[in-house]
């Protein structure tokens, strides 16, 4: 384990004392420091309490000095031991503290990050010694510790209204503000609009509705249009995913090579086999990356997104969309048996990734079984499985629904008088897939109908 004297070296109580002294001397610096420094960053909890009192007084528009802070701290045993309010007065005795403030603030922030890293890695080491913990849990705990000191900002951006307006105008000039399917699923593009940076969109449905097929078709269309896409699969391995993607790429809207033939390597002709091999040229030109993970924590995903964002930038590409298949298979960075709590943490984590890395996130989600018990099986927001937090965090929620799926499950015998009506109903909805936009934060809801080509695991717009 880490030697105690080395841990002590990651503290500087003198710097912490200098900070609170300088802020009591020069109150106008409080707002600037409070945007970066929190009370939890202080290793000496007494200074953290003094700092909290200073920030609170300033927020109320009052002067923060030893006299005005007395009501907050008069019975604080740690302060009493040091001499009470007189000790606070001594901290304001040297005006040189103001000159050292910036250096001390940065040092305290850096050391707080290191202590957090030490705590996280220590917990990971203890977890590694617990034989009940899986290797994935150990790696996830270590990744979460490392991501806590990564070189990203805290997500807080402060600008004037004029500056924000200029940024809005600049966004208009961008060739593509947000990600669409590139016309691959044009009806969805029209009803949903582009998936914009910082947005978390949810694509949800019951099993059998075509969620993965729709997501893959969207990813292929988006990347073909030049958008950098990272597809994270927690349900299918990369080979099965690529087999589906290959069938989708070859399919031209009318004919292609069935997914099952590509999956099993059963080609009916040399031409079919040649077309599969030629599809490789398409994938080589796409800014599309796949992550095949049997288990993943939100902290680990955070690190992977950061890594791929850098890799793609080095290759002259821009990561614009992260797709996750599917949300409920992601795990929080802590162990819990409460599924609602776990899904809530994952949902918040995905939203944070979208904002932190300036990308859109499209996460697939399972719906709960209550859908199956209703005569009308079209999904509603209340059907989102395990957590209402998903609905709260999402900028848009799109449900997938295929009437054909449920009709085929209820097929009557051909001798049944209802068979004729059933056949007519099936003919009307065969191959249809409905995109039900149940929530759209910055636009109207609505429904669009596309085409689901199950044999090719492909989803297209209604007119294709």
mmCIF file of C-alpha atoms in Angstrom, residues 20 30 33 37 39 60-61 77 92 122 127 139 141 216 228 233 241 259 271 275 290 293 313 337 382 405 417 424 461:
data_model
loop_
_atom_site.group_PDB
_atom_site.id
_atom_site.type_symbol
_atom_site.label_atom_id
_atom_site.label_comp_id
_atom_site.label_asym_id
_atom_site.label_seq_id
_atom_site.Cartn_x
_atom_site.Cartn_y
_atom_site.Cartn_z
ATOM 1 C CA UNK A 20 -9.082 31.524 3.078
ATOM 2 C CA UNK A 30 -14.326 35.022 -4.141
ATOM 3 C CA UNK A 33 -12.198 31.153 -7.021
ATOM 4 C CA UNK A 37 -12.594 25.361 -6.005
ATOM 5 C CA UNK A 39 -14.913 22.895 -0.004
ATOM 6 C CA UNK A 60 -25.703 36.785 0.151
ATOM 7 C CA UNK A 61 -24.014 40.018 -0.874
ATOM 8 C CA UNK A 77 -14.048 22.703 18.074
ATOM 9 C CA UNK A 92 -5.711 38.174 7.261
ATOM 10 C CA UNK A 122 -6.882 2.067 -3.188
ATOM 11 C CA UNK A 127 -11.660 -4.810 -4.747
ATOM 12 C CA UNK A 139 -11.032 -2.635 -14.087
ATOM 13 C CA UNK A 141 -13.211 0.823 -10.463
ATOM 14 C CA UNK A 216 -26.841 0.159 -37.261
ATOM 15 C CA UNK A 228 -17.667 10.275 -36.946
ATOM 16 C CA UNK A 233 -22.219 -2.885 -28.366
ATOM 17 C CA UNK A 241 -22.546 -6.803 -35.593
ATOM 18 C CA UNK A 259 -27.977 -11.661 -43.288
ATOM 19 C CA UNK A 271 -20.881 -13.039 -57.400
ATOM 20 C CA UNK A 275 -19.976 -8.532 -53.241
ATOM 21 C CA UNK A 290 -16.933 -0.358 -32.929
ATOM 22 C CA UNK A 293 -17.778 -5.073 -24.602
ATOM 23 C CA UNK A 313 -8.943 13.798 -34.377
ATOM 24 C CA UNK A 337 -28.511 -4.165 -6.195
ATOM 25 C CA UNK A 382 -44.092 5.139 -18.611
ATOM 26 C CA UNK A 405 -44.421 -8.583 -35.027
ATOM 27 C CA UNK A 417 -62.859 -17.505 -40.016
ATOM 28 C CA UNK A 424 -55.472 -8.528 -44.761
ATOM 29 C CA UNK A 461 -37.175 5.404 -45.127
#
